[in-house]
Amino acid sequence: MRPIRIVLSAVLLVLALVLQVSVLGRLQLPGATPDLLMLVVVGLGLVYGPTGGCLVGFAAGLLADLAPPSDHAVGRYALVLCLVGYGAGLLKPEAGRQRSAFSALAVVAVAAVVSTLLYATVGALVGDTAARHVGLTGLVFSALLYDVLLAPFTVPLVMLLARRFDGDRVVNETVRGADGGSGLGSLARYRTTREPSPGPYKKKRTLGLAKRP
């Protein structure tokens, strides 16, 4: 990843973790806790692509695994968010811009369900049965509800910041056409084919026509 991406991702992830632990985690909402970290990972993945989303997701999950009051095995949430970030990156739209707000909400909804199920599955594999006592269905439904409600206030802002600080790369990827990456696209090819013929050739052709009877 480019240095600007690393710096921006680190700032957003730390800020999201602080808000999630100090604010969202203390709301005592029924079911799951709104996952602000996951929303940041989805937003960055939709701009950075699968590789960037995977790296950001792993860093976000590892940060959550190590930050207090974490009570699960280290690496568990890192694996979950790594897969979520990679999946969101695969759905990256052209130039990192969603065609509609509904498509971004659909990505968040799928990520909320998948991340909750993955987290519970990995927990069951390592002997954590907390999801069984709380109720997996209630966790999935509450996570879906909270994350979708929170998404319009976070994901567009994260994507806007990612595009703004990564503007040169986004523009280059958008403008680059099928002409081998010249950056001019079909406009250059059109101008090349429509370029007027040299002056002397036109002159000779005109003189030749004038000599005909």
PDB file of C-alpha atoms in Angstrom:
ATOM      1  CA  MET A   1       0.000   0.000   0.000  1.00  0.00           C
ATOM      2  CA  ARG A   2       1.077   3.574  -0.623  1.00  0.00           C
ATOM      3  CA  PRO A   3       2.198   5.625   2.423  1.00  0.00           C
ATOM      4  CA  ILE A   4      -0.785   7.976   2.183  1.00  0.00           C
ATOM      5  CA  ARG A   5      -3.126   4.997   2.294  1.00  0.00           C
ATOM      6  CA  ILE A   6      -1.361   3.570   5.329  1.00  0.00           C
ATOM      7  CA  VAL A   7      -1.530   6.867   7.234  1.00  0.00           C
ATOM      8  CA  LEU A   8      -5.188   7.509   6.402  1.00  0.00           C
ATOM      9  CA  SER A   9      -6.198   3.925   7.214  1.00  0.00           C
ATOM     10  CA  ALA A  10      -4.354   4.027  10.545  1.00  0.00           C
ATOM     11  CA  VAL A  11      -6.023   7.290  11.571  1.00  0.00           C
ATOM     12  CA  LEU A  12      -9.500   6.086  10.603  1.00  0.00           C
ATOM     13  CA  LEU A  13      -9.083   2.703  12.292  1.00  0.00           C
ATOM     14  CA  VAL A  14      -7.799   4.154  15.558  1.00  0.00           C
ATOM     15  CA  LEU A  15     -10.587   6.731  15.611  1.00  0.00           C
ATOM     16  CA  ALA A  16     -13.199   4.060  14.873  1.00  0.00           C
ATOM     17  CA  LEU A  17     -11.829   1.787  17.594  1.00  0.00           C
ATOM     18  CA  VAL A  18     -11.877   4.580  20.181  1.00  0.00           C
ATOM     19  CA  LEU A  19     -15.475   5.491  19.327  1.00  0.00           C
ATOM     20  CA  GLN A  20     -16.569   1.872  19.304  1.00  0.00           C
ATOM     21  CA  VAL A  21     -15.039   1.075  22.705  1.00  0.00           C
ATOM     22  CA  SER A  22     -15.780   4.326  24.512  1.00  0.00           C
ATOM     23  CA  VAL A  23     -19.187   5.197  23.020  1.00  0.00           C
ATOM     24  CA  LEU A  24     -20.918   2.388  21.133  1.00  0.00           C
ATOM     25  CA  GLY A  25     -19.742  -0.308  23.510  1.00  0.00           C
ATOM     26  CA  ARG A  26     -21.293   1.497  26.482  1.00  0.00           C
ATOM     27  CA  LEU A  27     -24.748   1.961  25.009  1.00  0.00           C
ATOM     28  CA  GLN A  28     -25.807  -1.484  26.273  1.00  0.00           C
ATOM     29  CA  LEU A  29     -27.895  -2.131  23.175  1.00  0.00           C
ATOM     30  CA  PRO A  30     -29.661  -5.492  22.943  1.00  0.00           C
ATOM     31  CA  GLY A  31     -27.868  -8.088  20.870  1.00  0.00           C
ATOM     32  CA  ALA A  32     -24.676  -7.162  19.033  1.00  0.00           C
ATOM     33  CA  THR A  33     -22.655  -3.959  19.297  1.00  0.00           C
ATOM     34  CA  PRO A  34     -22.574  -1.640  16.239  1.00  0.00           C
ATOM     35  CA  ASP A  35     -19.357  -2.499  14.408  1.00  0.00           C
ATOM     36  CA  LEU A  36     -17.796   0.802  13.402  1.00  0.00           C
ATOM     37  CA  LEU A  37     -14.485  -0.885  12.582  1.00  0.00           C
ATOM     38  CA  MET A  38     -16.158  -3.163  10.077  1.00  0.00           C
ATOM     39  CA  LEU A  39     -17.847  -0.190   8.388  1.00  0.00           C
ATOM     40  CA  VAL A  40     -14.491   1.569   7.998  1.00  0.00           C
ATOM     41  CA  VAL A  41     -12.976  -1.588   6.510  1.00  0.00           C
ATOM     42  CA  VAL A  42     -15.856  -1.885   4.028  1.00  0.00           C
ATOM     43  CA  GLY A  43     -15.543   1.765   3.004  1.00  0.00           C
ATOM     44  CA  LEU A  44     -11.797   1.532   2.447  1.00  0.00           C
ATOM     45  CA  GLY A  45     -12.124  -1.809   0.666  1.00  0.00           C
ATOM     46  CA  LEU A  46     -14.616  -0.314  -1.797  1.00  0.00           C
ATOM     47  CA  VAL A  47     -11.976   2.264  -2.762  1.00  0.00           C
ATOM     48  CA  TYR A  48      -8.682   0.373  -2.365  1.00  0.00           C
ATOM     49  CA  GLY A  49      -9.726  -2.940  -3.914  1.00  0.00           C
ATOM     50  CA  PRO A  50      -9.246  -6.525  -2.658  1.00  0.00           C
ATOM     51  CA  THR A  51      -5.569  -6.294  -1.705  1.00  0.00           C
ATOM     52  CA  GLY A  52      -5.920  -2.998   0.146  1.00  0.00           C
ATOM     53  CA  GLY A  53      -9.175  -4.110   1.752  1.00  0.00           C
ATOM     54  CA  CYS A  54      -7.575  -7.345   2.935  1.00  0.00           C
ATOM     55  CA  LEU A  55      -4.621  -5.534   4.518  1.00  0.00           C
ATOM     56  CA  VAL A  56      -6.813  -2.887   6.132  1.00  0.00           C
ATOM     57  CA  GLY A  57      -9.182  -5.545   7.446  1.00  0.00           C
ATOM     58  CA  PHE A  58      -6.373  -7.581   8.969  1.00  0.00           C
ATOM     59  CA  ALA A  59      -4.909  -4.490  10.663  1.00  0.00           C
ATOM     60  CA  ALA A  60      -8.331  -3.429  11.976  1.00  0.00           C
ATOM     61  CA  GLY A  61      -9.104  -6.897  13.329  1.00  0.00           C
ATOM     62  CA  LEU A  62      -5.710  -7.253  14.972  1.00  0.00           C
ATOM     63  CA  LEU A  63      -6.120  -3.838  16.561  1.00  0.00           C
ATOM     64  CA  ALA A  64      -9.480  -4.911  17.981  1.00  0.00           C
ATOM     65  CA  ASP A  65      -8.016  -8.228  19.171  1.00  0.00           C
ATOM     66  CA  LEU A  66      -5.279  -6.482  21.142  1.00  0.00           C
ATOM     67  CA  ALA A  67      -7.248  -3.503  22.466  1.00  0.00           C
ATOM     68  CA  PRO A  68      -8.901  -3.810  25.886  1.00  0.00           C
ATOM     69  CA  PRO A  69     -11.449  -4.958  26.923  1.00  0.00           C
ATOM     70  CA  SER A  70     -10.969  -7.722  24.342  1.00  0.00           C
ATOM     71  CA  ASP A  71     -11.841 -11.160  25.776  1.00  0.00           C
ATOM     72  CA  HIS A  72     -11.247 -13.437  22.783  1.00  0.00           C
ATOM     73  CA  ALA A  73      -8.256 -15.110  21.164  1.00  0.00           C
ATOM     74  CA  VAL A  74      -5.832 -12.858  19.306  1.00  0.00           C
ATOM     75  CA  GLY A  75      -6.242 -13.190  15.570  1.00  0.00           C
ATOM     76  CA  ARG A  76      -9.889 -14.191  15.622  1.00  0.00           C
ATOM     77  CA  TYR A  77     -11.328 -10.851  14.552  1.00  0.00           C
ATOM     78  CA  ALA A  78      -8.296 -10.166  12.354  1.00  0.00           C
ATOM     79  CA  LEU A  79      -9.227 -13.191  10.243  1.00  0.00           C
ATOM     80  CA  VAL A  80     -12.865 -12.109  10.034  1.00  0.00           C
ATOM     81  CA  LEU A  81     -12.181  -8.516   8.968  1.00  0.00           C
ATOM     82  CA  CYS A  82      -9.435  -9.641   6.609  1.00  0.00           C
ATOM     83  CA  LEU A  83     -11.991 -11.715   4.687  1.00  0.00           C
ATOM     84  CA  VAL A  84     -14.600  -8.950   4.888  1.00  0.00           C
ATOM     85  CA  GLY A  85     -12.158  -6.369   3.531  1.00  0.00           C
ATOM     86  CA  TYR A  86     -11.139  -8.672   0.700  1.00  0.00           C
ATOM     87  CA  GLY A  87     -14.765  -9.338  -0.211  1.00  0.00           C
ATOM     88  CA  ALA A  88     -15.626  -5.632  -0.168  1.00  0.00           C
ATOM     89  CA  GLY A  89     -12.599  -4.940  -2.361  1.00  0.00           C
ATOM     90  CA  LEU A  90     -13.860  -7.422  -4.952  1.00  0.00           C
ATOM     91  CA  LEU A  91     -16.998  -5.280  -5.224  1.00  0.00           C
ATOM     92  CA  LYS A  92     -15.005  -2.090  -5.793  1.00  0.00           C
ATOM     93  CA  PRO A  93     -16.882   0.096  -8.295  1.00  0.00           C
ATOM     94  CA  GLU A  94     -15.238   2.096 -11.050  1.00  0.00           C
ATOM     95  CA  ALA A  95     -13.086   4.882  -9.565  1.00  0.00           C
ATOM     96  CA  GLY A  96     -14.289   3.881  -6.088  1.00  0.00           C
ATOM     97  CA  ARG A  97     -17.663   5.566  -6.633  1.00  0.00           C
ATOM     98  CA  GLN A  98     -20.877   3.705  -5.889  1.00  0.00           C
ATOM     99  CA  ARG A  99     -23.569   4.124  -8.525  1.00  0.00           C
ATOM    100  CA  SER A 100     -26.252   4.358  -5.824  1.00  0.00           C
ATOM    101  CA  ALA A 101     -26.591   4.508  -2.070  1.00  0.00           C
ATOM    102  CA  PHE A 102     -28.514   1.237  -2.139  1.00  0.00           C
ATOM    103  CA  SER A 103     -25.531  -0.688  -3.512  1.00  0.00           C
ATOM    104  CA  ALA A 104     -23.300   0.516  -0.665  1.00  0.00           C
ATOM    105  CA  LEU A 105     -25.960  -0.413   1.898  1.00  0.00           C
ATOM    106  CA  ALA A 106     -26.270  -3.846   0.297  1.00  0.00           C
ATOM    107  CA  VAL A 107     -22.529  -4.392   0.695  1.00  0.00           C
ATOM    108  CA  VAL A 108     -22.728  -3.320   4.343  1.00  0.00           C
ATOM    109  CA  ALA A 109     -25.699  -5.623   4.989  1.00  0.00           C
ATOM    110  CA  VAL A 110     -23.888  -8.632   3.541  1.00  0.00           C
ATOM    111  CA  ALA A 111     -20.704  -7.750   5.443  1.00  0.00           C
ATOM    112  CA  ALA A 112     -22.623  -7.437   8.731  1.00  0.00           C
ATOM    113  CA  VAL A 113     -24.198 -10.873   8.365  1.00  0.00           C
ATOM    114  CA  VAL A 114     -21.048 -12.573   7.096  1.00  0.00           C
ATOM    115  CA  SER A 115     -18.787 -11.050   9.757  1.00  0.00           C
ATOM    116  CA  THR A 116     -21.144 -12.087  12.575  1.00  0.00           C
ATOM    117  CA  LEU A 117     -21.438 -15.641  11.267  1.00  0.00           C
ATOM    118  CA  LEU A 118     -17.684 -15.925  10.681  1.00  0.00           C
ATOM    119  CA  TYR A 119     -16.914 -14.611  14.136  1.00  0.00           C
ATOM    120  CA  ALA A 120     -19.288 -17.112  15.729  1.00  0.00           C
ATOM    121  CA  THR A 121     -17.913 -19.954  13.582  1.00  0.00           C
ATOM    122  CA  VAL A 122     -14.295 -19.213  14.421  1.00  0.00           C
ATOM    123  CA  GLY A 123     -15.288 -18.891  18.083  1.00  0.00           C
ATOM    124  CA  ALA A 124     -16.930 -22.317  18.000  1.00  0.00           C
ATOM    125  CA  LEU A 125     -13.770 -23.802  16.509  1.00  0.00           C
ATOM    126  CA  VAL A 126     -11.636 -22.442  19.354  1.00  0.00           C
ATOM    127  CA  GLY A 127     -14.129 -23.374  22.061  1.00  0.00           C
ATOM    128  CA  ASP A 128     -15.926 -20.044  22.564  1.00  0.00           C
ATOM    129  CA  THR A 129     -19.632 -20.822  22.998  1.00  0.00           C
ATOM    130  CA  ALA A 130     -20.813 -17.320  23.948  1.00  0.00           C
ATOM    131  CA  ALA A 131     -22.823 -16.992  20.741  1.00  0.00           C
ATOM    132  CA  ARG A 132     -24.902 -20.033  21.686  1.00  0.00           C
ATOM    133  CA  HIS A 133     -25.950 -18.509  25.008  1.00  0.00           C
ATOM    134  CA  VAL A 134     -26.814 -15.121  23.507  1.00  0.00           C
ATOM    135  CA  GLY A 135     -28.527 -16.558  20.435  1.00  0.00           C
ATOM    136  CA  LEU A 136     -26.943 -16.484  16.993  1.00  0.00           C
ATOM    137  CA  THR A 137     -30.126 -15.380  15.253  1.00  0.00           C
ATOM    138  CA  GLY A 138     -30.516 -12.385  17.555  1.00  0.00           C
ATOM    139  CA  LEU A 139     -26.868 -11.442  17.068  1.00  0.00           C
ATOM    140  CA  VAL A 140     -27.125 -11.580  13.270  1.00  0.00           C
ATOM    141  CA  PHE A 141     -30.357  -9.571  13.176  1.00  0.00           C
ATOM    142  CA  SER A 142     -29.148  -6.896  15.602  1.00  0.00           C
ATOM    143  CA  ALA A 143     -25.770  -6.592  13.866  1.00  0.00           C
ATOM    144  CA  LEU A 144     -27.518  -6.190  10.521  1.00  0.00           C
ATOM    145  CA  LEU A 145     -29.880  -3.548  11.902  1.00  0.00           C
ATOM    146  CA  TYR A 146     -27.267  -1.488  13.746  1.00  0.00           C
ATOM    147  CA  ASP A 147     -24.664  -1.559  10.973  1.00  0.00           C
ATOM    148  CA  VAL A 148     -27.121  -0.647   8.220  1.00  0.00           C
ATOM    149  CA  LEU A 149     -28.435   2.271  10.303  1.00  0.00           C
ATOM    150  CA  LEU A 150     -24.906   3.479  11.028  1.00  0.00           C
ATOM    151  CA  ALA A 151     -23.583   2.957   7.497  1.00  0.00           C
ATOM    152  CA  PRO A 152     -24.979   6.140   5.855  1.00  0.00           C
ATOM    153  CA  PHE A 153     -23.090   8.256   8.396  1.00  0.00           C
ATOM    154  CA  THR A 154     -19.748   6.450   8.067  1.00  0.00           C
ATOM    155  CA  VAL A 155     -19.182   4.583   4.794  1.00  0.00           C
ATOM    156  CA  PRO A 156     -19.724   7.558   2.407  1.00  0.00           C
ATOM    157  CA  LEU A 157     -17.430   9.725   4.555  1.00  0.00           C
ATOM    158  CA  VAL A 158     -14.715   7.045   4.630  1.00  0.00           C
ATOM    159  CA  MET A 159     -14.926   6.581   0.859  1.00  0.00           C
ATOM    160  CA  LEU A 160     -14.819  10.344   0.299  1.00  0.00           C
ATOM    161  CA  LEU A 161     -11.671  10.713   2.401  1.00  0.00           C
ATOM    162  CA  ALA A 162     -10.040   7.723   0.715  1.00  0.00           C
ATOM    163  CA  ARG A 163     -10.743   9.129  -2.745  1.00  0.00           C
ATOM    164  CA  ARG A 164      -9.671  12.643  -1.753  1.00  0.00           C
ATOM    165  CA  PHE A 165      -6.290  11.586  -0.370  1.00  0.00           C
ATOM    166  CA  ASP A 166      -5.792   9.054  -3.175  1.00  0.00           C
ATOM    167  CA  GLY A 167      -7.110  11.312  -5.925  1.00  0.00           C
ATOM    168  CA  ASP A 168      -4.220  11.051  -8.390  1.00  0.00           C
ATOM    169  CA  ARG A 169      -4.362   7.272  -8.512  1.00  0.00           C
ATOM    170  CA  VAL A 170      -8.132   7.195  -8.917  1.00  0.00           C
ATOM    171  CA  VAL A 171      -8.027   9.680 -11.793  1.00  0.00           C
ATOM    172  CA  ASN A 172      -5.273   7.777 -13.572  1.00  0.00           C
ATOM    173  CA  GLU A 173      -7.141   4.473 -13.285  1.00  0.00           C
ATOM    174  CA  THR A 174     -10.337   6.058 -14.584  1.00  0.00           C
ATOM    175  CA  VAL A 175      -8.806   7.922 -17.519  1.00  0.00           C
ATOM    176  CA  ARG A 176      -6.563   5.053 -18.629  1.00  0.00           C
ATOM    177  CA  GLY A 177      -8.208   3.435 -21.617  1.00  0.00           C
ATOM    178  CA  ALA A 178      -7.634   0.360 -23.672  1.00  0.00           C
ATOM    179  CA  ASP A 179      -4.763   1.940 -25.633  1.00  0.00           C
ATOM    180  CA  GLY A 180      -2.069   0.423 -23.435  1.00  0.00           C
ATOM    181  CA  GLY A 181      -2.327   2.911 -20.579  1.00  0.00           C
ATOM    182  CA  SER A 182      -1.498   6.166 -22.373  1.00  0.00           C
ATOM    183  CA  GLY A 183      -4.001   7.958 -20.159  1.00  0.00           C
ATOM    184  CA  LEU A 184      -5.804   9.540 -23.128  1.00  0.00           C
ATOM    185  CA  GLY A 185      -8.291   6.785 -23.900  1.00  0.00           C
ATOM    186  CA  SER A 186     -10.582   6.776 -26.911  1.00  0.00           C
ATOM    187  CA  LEU A 187     -10.298  10.560 -27.370  1.00  0.00           C
ATOM    188  CA  ALA A 188      -6.663  10.208 -28.455  1.00  0.00           C
ATOM    189  CA  ARG A 189      -7.556   7.436 -30.897  1.00  0.00           C
ATOM    190  CA  TYR A 190     -10.371   9.536 -32.373  1.00  0.00           C
ATOM    191  CA  ARG A 191      -8.098  12.524 -32.890  1.00  0.00           C
ATOM    192  CA  THR A 192      -5.467  10.313 -34.497  1.00  0.00           C
ATOM    193  CA  THR A 193      -7.866   8.869 -37.064  1.00  0.00           C
ATOM    194  CA  ARG A 194      -9.400  12.263 -37.816  1.00  0.00           C
ATOM    195  CA  GLU A 195      -6.104  14.076 -38.197  1.00  0.00           C
ATOM    196  CA  PRO A 196      -6.078  16.005 -41.510  1.00  0.00           C
ATOM    197  CA  SER A 197      -3.721  14.918 -44.261  1.00  0.00           C
ATOM    198  CA  PRO A 198      -0.547  16.910 -44.928  1.00  0.00           C
ATOM    199  CA  GLY A 199      -0.812  19.979 -47.089  1.00  0.00           C
ATOM    200  CA  PRO A 200       1.405  18.875 -50.030  1.00  0.00           C
ATOM    201  CA  TYR A 201      -0.648  15.708 -50.578  1.00  0.00           C
ATOM    202  CA  LYS A 202      -3.844  17.746 -50.873  1.00  0.00           C
ATOM    203  CA  LYS A 203      -2.167  20.090 -53.320  1.00  0.00           C
ATOM    204  CA  LYS A 204      -0.993  17.334 -55.633  1.00  0.00           C
ATOM    205  CA  ARG A 205      -4.393  15.679 -55.613  1.00  0.00           C
ATOM    206  CA  THR A 206      -6.088  18.964 -56.517  1.00  0.00           C
ATOM    207  CA  LEU A 207      -3.706  19.589 -59.415  1.00  0.00           C
ATOM    208  CA  GLY A 208      -4.274  16.080 -60.758  1.00  0.00           C
ATOM    209  CA  LEU A 209      -8.011  16.573 -60.838  1.00  0.00           C
ATOM    210  CA  ALA A 210      -7.630  19.904 -62.621  1.00  0.00           C
ATOM    211  CA  LYS A 211      -5.761  18.297 -65.530  1.00  0.00           C
ATOM    212  CA  ARG A 212      -8.602  15.877 -66.287  1.00  0.00           C
ATOM    213  CA  PRO A 213     -10.756  16.843 -69.319  1.00  0.00           C
TER     214      PRO A 213
END
